[in-house]
Coordinates of C-alpha atoms in Angstrom, one line a residue:
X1 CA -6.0 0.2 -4.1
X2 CA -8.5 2.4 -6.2
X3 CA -10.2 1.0 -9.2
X4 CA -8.7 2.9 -11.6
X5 CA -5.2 2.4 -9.7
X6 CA -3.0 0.1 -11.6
X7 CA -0.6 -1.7 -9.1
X8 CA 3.4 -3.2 -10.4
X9 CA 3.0 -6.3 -9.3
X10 CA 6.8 -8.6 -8.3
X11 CA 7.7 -12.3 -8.1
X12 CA 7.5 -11.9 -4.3
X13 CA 4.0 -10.8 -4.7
X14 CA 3.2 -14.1 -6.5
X15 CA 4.1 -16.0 -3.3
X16 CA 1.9 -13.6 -1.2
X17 CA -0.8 -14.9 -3.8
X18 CA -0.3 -18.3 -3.6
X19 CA -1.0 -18.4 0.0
X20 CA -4.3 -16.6 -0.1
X21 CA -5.6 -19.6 -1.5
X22 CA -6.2 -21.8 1.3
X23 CA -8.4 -19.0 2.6
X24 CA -10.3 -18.2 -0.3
X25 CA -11.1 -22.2 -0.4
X26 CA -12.1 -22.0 3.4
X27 CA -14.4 -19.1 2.9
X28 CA -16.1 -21.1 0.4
X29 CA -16.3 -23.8 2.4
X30 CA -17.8 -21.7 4.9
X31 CA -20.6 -20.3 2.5
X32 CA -21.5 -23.5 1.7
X33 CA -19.7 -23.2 -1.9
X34 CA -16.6 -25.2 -1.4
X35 CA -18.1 -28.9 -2.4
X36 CA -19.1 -27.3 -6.0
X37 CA -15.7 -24.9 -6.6
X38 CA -12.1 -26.0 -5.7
X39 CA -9.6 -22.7 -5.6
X40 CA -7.0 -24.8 -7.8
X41 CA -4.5 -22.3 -8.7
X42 CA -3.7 -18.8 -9.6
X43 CA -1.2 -17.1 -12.3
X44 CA 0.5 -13.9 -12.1
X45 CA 1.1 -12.0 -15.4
X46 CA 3.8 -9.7 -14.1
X47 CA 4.3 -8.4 -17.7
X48 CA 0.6 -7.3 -17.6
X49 CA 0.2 -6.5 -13.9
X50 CA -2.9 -9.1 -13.6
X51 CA -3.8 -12.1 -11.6
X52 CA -6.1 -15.1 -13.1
X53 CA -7.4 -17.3 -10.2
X54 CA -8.7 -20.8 -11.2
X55 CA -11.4 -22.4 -9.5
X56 CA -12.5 -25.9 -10.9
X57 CA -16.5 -27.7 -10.7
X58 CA -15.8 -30.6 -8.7
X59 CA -17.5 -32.6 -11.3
X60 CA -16.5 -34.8 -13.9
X61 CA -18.2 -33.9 -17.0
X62 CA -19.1 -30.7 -18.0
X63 CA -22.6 -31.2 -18.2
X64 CA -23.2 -32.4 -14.8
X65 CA -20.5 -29.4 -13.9
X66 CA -23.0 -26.9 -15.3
X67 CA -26.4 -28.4 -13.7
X68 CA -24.0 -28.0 -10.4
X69 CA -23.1 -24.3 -11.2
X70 CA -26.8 -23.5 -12.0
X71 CA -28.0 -24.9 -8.3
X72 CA -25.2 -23.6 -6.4
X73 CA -26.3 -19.6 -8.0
X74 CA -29.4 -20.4 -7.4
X75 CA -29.5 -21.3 -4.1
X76 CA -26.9 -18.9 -3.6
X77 CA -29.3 -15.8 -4.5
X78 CA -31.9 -17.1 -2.1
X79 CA -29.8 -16.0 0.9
X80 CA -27.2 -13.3 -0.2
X81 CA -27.9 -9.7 -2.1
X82 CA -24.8 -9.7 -4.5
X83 CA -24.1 -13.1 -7.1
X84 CA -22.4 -15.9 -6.3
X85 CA -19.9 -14.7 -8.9
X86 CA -19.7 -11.2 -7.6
X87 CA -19.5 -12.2 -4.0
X88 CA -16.3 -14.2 -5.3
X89 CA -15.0 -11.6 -7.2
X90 CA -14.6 -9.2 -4.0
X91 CA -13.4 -12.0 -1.6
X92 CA -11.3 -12.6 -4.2
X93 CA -9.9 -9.3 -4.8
X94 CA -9.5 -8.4 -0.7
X95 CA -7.7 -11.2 0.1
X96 CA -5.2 -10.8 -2.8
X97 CA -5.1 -7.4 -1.9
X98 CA -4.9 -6.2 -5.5
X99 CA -7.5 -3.7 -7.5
X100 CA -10.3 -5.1 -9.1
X101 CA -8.8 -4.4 -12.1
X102 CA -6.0 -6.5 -12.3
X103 CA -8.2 -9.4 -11.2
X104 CA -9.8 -12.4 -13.3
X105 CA -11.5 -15.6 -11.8
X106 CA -12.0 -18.3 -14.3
X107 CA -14.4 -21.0 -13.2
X108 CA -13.6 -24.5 -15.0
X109 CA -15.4 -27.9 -15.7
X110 CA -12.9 -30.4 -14.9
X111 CA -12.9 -32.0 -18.4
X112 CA -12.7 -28.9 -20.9
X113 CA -11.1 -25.9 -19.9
X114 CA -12.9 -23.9 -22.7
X115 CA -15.9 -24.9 -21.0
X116 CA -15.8 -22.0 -18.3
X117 CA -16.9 -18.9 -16.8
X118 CA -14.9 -15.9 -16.6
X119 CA -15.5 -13.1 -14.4
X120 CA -14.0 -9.9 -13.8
X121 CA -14.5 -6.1 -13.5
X122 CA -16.1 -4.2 -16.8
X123 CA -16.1 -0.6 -16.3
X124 CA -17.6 -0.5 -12.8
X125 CA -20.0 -4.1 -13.4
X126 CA -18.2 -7.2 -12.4
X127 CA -18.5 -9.2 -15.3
X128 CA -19.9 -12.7 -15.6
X129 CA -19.1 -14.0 -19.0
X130 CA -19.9 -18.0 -20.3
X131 CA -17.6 -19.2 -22.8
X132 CA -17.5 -22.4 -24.9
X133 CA -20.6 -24.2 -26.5
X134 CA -21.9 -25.5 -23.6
X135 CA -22.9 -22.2 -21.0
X136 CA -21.9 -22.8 -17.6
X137 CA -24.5 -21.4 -15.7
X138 CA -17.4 -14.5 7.5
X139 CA -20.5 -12.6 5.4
X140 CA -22.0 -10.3 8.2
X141 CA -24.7 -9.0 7.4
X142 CA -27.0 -6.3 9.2
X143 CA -30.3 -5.5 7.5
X144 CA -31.3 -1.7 9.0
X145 CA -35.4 -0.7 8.1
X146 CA -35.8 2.6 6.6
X147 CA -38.7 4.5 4.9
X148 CA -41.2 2.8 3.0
X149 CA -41.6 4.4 -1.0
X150 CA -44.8 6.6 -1.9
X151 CA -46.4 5.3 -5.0
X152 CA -49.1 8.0 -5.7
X153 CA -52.5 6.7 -6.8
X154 CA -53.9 8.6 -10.0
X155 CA -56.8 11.0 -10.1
X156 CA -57.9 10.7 -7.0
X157 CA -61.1 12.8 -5.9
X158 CA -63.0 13.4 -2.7
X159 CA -65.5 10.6 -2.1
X160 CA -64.3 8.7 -4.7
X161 CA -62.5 5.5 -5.0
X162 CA -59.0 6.2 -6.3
X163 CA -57.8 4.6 -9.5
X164 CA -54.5 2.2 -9.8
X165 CA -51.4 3.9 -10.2
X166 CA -50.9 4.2 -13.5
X167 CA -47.5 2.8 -15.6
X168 CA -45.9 6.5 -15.2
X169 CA -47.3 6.6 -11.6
X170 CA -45.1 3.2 -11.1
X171 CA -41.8 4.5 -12.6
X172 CA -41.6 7.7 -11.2
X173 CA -41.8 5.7 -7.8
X174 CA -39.2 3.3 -9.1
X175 CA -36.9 6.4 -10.0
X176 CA -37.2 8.0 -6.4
X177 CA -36.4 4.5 -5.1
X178 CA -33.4 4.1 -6.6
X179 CA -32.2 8.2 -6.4
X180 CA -33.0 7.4 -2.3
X181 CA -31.1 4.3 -2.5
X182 CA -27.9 6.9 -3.8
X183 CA -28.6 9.2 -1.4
X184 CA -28.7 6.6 1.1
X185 CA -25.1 5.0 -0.1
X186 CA -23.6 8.5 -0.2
X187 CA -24.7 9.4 3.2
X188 CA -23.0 5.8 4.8
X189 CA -19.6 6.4 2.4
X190 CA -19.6 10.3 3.4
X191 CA -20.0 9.6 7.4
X192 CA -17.6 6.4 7.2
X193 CA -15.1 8.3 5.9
X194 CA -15.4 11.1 8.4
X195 CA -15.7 8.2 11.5
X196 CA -12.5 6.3 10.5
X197 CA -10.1 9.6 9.6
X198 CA -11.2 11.1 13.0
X199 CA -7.9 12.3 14.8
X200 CA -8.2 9.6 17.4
X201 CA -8.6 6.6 14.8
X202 CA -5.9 8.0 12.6
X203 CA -6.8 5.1 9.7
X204 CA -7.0 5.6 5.5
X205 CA -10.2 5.5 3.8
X206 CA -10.0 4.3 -0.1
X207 CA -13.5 4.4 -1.6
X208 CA -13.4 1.3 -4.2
X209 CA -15.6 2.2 -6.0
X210 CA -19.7 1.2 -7.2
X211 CA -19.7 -2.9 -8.8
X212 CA -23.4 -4.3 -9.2
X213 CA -24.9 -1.4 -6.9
X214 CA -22.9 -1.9 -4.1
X215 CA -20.5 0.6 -2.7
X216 CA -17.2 -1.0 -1.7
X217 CA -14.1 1.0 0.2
X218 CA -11.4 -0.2 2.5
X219 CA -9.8 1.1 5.9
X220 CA -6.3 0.3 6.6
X221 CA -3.9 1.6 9.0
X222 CA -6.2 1.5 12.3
X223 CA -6.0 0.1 15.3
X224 CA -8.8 -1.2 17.8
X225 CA -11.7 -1.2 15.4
X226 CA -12.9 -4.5 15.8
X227 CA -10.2 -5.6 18.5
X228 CA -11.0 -3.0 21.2
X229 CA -9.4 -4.9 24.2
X230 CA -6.9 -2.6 25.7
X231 CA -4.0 -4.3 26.2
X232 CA -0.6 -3.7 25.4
X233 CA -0.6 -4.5 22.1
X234 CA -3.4 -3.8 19.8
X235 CA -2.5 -5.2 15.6
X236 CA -3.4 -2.9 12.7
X237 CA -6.8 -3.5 11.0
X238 CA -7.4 -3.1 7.5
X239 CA -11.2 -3.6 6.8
X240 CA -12.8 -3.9 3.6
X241 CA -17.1 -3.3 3.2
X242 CA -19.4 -3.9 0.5
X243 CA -22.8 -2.0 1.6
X244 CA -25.7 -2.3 -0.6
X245 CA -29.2 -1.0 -0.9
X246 CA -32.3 -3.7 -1.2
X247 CA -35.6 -3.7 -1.8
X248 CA -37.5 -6.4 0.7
X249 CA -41.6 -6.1 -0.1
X250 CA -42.4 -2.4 0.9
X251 CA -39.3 -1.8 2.5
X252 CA -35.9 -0.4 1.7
X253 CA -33.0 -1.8 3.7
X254 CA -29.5 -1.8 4.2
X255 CA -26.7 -4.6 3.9
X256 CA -23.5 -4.3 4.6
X257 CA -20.5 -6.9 4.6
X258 CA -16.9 -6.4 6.4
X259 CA -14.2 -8.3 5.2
X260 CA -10.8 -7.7 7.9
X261 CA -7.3 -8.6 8.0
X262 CA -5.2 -7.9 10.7
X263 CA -1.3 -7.7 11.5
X264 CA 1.1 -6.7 13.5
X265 CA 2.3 -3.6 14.8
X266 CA 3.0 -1.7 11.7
X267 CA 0.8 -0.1 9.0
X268 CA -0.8 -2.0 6.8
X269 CA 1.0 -2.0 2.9
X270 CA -0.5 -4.6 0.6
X271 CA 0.8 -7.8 0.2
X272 CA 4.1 -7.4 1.7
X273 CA 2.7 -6.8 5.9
X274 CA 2.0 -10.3 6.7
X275 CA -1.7 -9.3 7.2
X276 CA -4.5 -12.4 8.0
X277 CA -7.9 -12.8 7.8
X278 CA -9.8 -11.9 11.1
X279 CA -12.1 -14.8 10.7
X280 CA -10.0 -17.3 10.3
X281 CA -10.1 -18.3 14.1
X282 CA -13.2 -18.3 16.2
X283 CA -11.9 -15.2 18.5
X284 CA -12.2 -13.3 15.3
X285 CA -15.0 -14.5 14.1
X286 CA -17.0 -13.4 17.5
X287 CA -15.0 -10.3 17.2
X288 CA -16.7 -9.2 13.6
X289 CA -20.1 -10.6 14.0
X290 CA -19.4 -8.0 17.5
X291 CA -18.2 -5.2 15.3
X292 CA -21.1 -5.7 12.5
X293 CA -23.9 -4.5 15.1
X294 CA -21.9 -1.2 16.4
X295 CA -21.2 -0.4 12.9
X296 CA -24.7 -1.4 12.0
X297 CA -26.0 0.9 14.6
X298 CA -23.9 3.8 13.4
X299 CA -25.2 2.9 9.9
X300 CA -29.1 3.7 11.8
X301 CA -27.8 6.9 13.8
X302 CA -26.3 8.2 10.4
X303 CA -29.8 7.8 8.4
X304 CA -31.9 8.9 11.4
X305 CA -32.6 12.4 9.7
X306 CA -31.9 11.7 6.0
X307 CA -34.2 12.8 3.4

């Protein structure tokens, strides 16, 4: 499932595909996106190893569909770190469980299909691209506080007033910002892989890779993560997270999202395990807004110390 992995993709895939959809139209729903966009169909090109997923502006005219897509990314961005279209992209892409590089969403006005927006992964940028004349303009989240960035003030003396920072004063900050920010995302991808190949959790780390400044991998093959009752039988987990680094005011924090499927008592192998979204019921749901705060606190214990 690595970017750069290209996948052979089968007819019985295309089934698997076809019955993601409800979900991906329920998560929407769910973030408040579902009376705008309608997930209306997909198409697998099994000649090209791709998959284009269709979801259509639940207008009737392309202008009044664009004025709809321009308010729902607005209002979007007011409560979530990564774009509307981004945010699709990867919920997308986990629940088909395919690489992001055999993925494209197009986004159509219900009246003129060359009136769209088509998104998918450019080099390691997810990709949002209008086309035609007229432009078409369970998230989990845990915010952890970290260290506040130094801007140094210019020529200051003893029993003088300091002077503004200065231009160069304000990007030099701006560069140790975003080299902490790396060092940050490193640190959280270095110590997650360590936590979930321990010998007693046994599961496979993928790192997936950097899209829009947010580090992505997935965890398969591990059991009691996020359902820890011990019973007798305990299903397989394969867990997907997007973590991202944000500035709020003064502060640097911390985002993270999980994204889970579970299945039954076999490892996970994509598209062909019978895996389901965790969140689909409200047991899961209570069991991955439990699981975000004890990974959010290992998130804290692993940047304790960081410099």
């Amino acid at each position: 499932m690595a970017q750069s992995e290209v996948v052979k993709l089968t007819a019985e895939d295309d089934k698997f595909f076809e019955a993601q959809l409800p979900y991906l139209q329920k998560w929407m729903d769910e973030h408040e996106i579902g009376a705008v966009l309608k997930a209306e169909k997909l198409v697998t090109f099994l000649d090209k190893n791709t998959v284009t997923v269709y979801l259509r502006i639940n207008y009737q005219n392309s202008d009044s569909a664009a004025i709809a897509y321009d308010n729902l990314k607005a209002n979007f961005a007011k409560m979530n770190t990564l774009s509307l279209e981004t945010s699709i992209f990867n919920k997308t892409a986990q629940l088909l469980e395919i690489p992001a590089n055999q993925l494209m969403v197009n986004i159509l006005s219900k009246d003129e299909e060359s009136k769209d927006v088509r998104i998918s992964l450019v080099g390691d940028k997810i990709e949002a691209k209008n086309v035609g004349t007229r432009a078409v303009t369970s998230k989990i989240d845990v915010k952890v506080p970290l260290r506040k960035p130094i801007i140094p003030a210019s020529n200051q003396k003893k029993f003088k007033k300091p002077t503004p920072p200065t231009a160069a004063d304000l990007q030099k900050a701006k560069e140790l910002e975003e080299a902490y920010m790396q060092t940050v995302l490193k640190k959280i991808r270095q110590e997650s892989e360590k936590y979930f190949t321990a010998p007693n959790k046994g599961g496979k780390f993928t790192y997936l890779g950097i899209r829009d400044g947010a580090l992505r991998f997935e965890v398969s093959d591990i059991q009691r993560e996020i359902f820890r009752d011990k019973g007798s039988w305990a299903p397989y987990e394969m867990i997907t997270f997007t973590v991202a680094c944000v500035k709020d005011k003064e502060d640097i924090k911390v985002e993270f999202t999980i994204d889970a499927k579970k299945g039954a008592s076999f490892p996970w192998k994509p598209r062909v395990s019978a895996f389901i979204p965790i969140d689909d019921d409200k047991e899961g749901k209570y069991k991955m807004e439990m699981y975000a705060y004890i990974y959010g606190a290992m998130i804290e214990r692993w940047l304790e110390n960081l410099n």
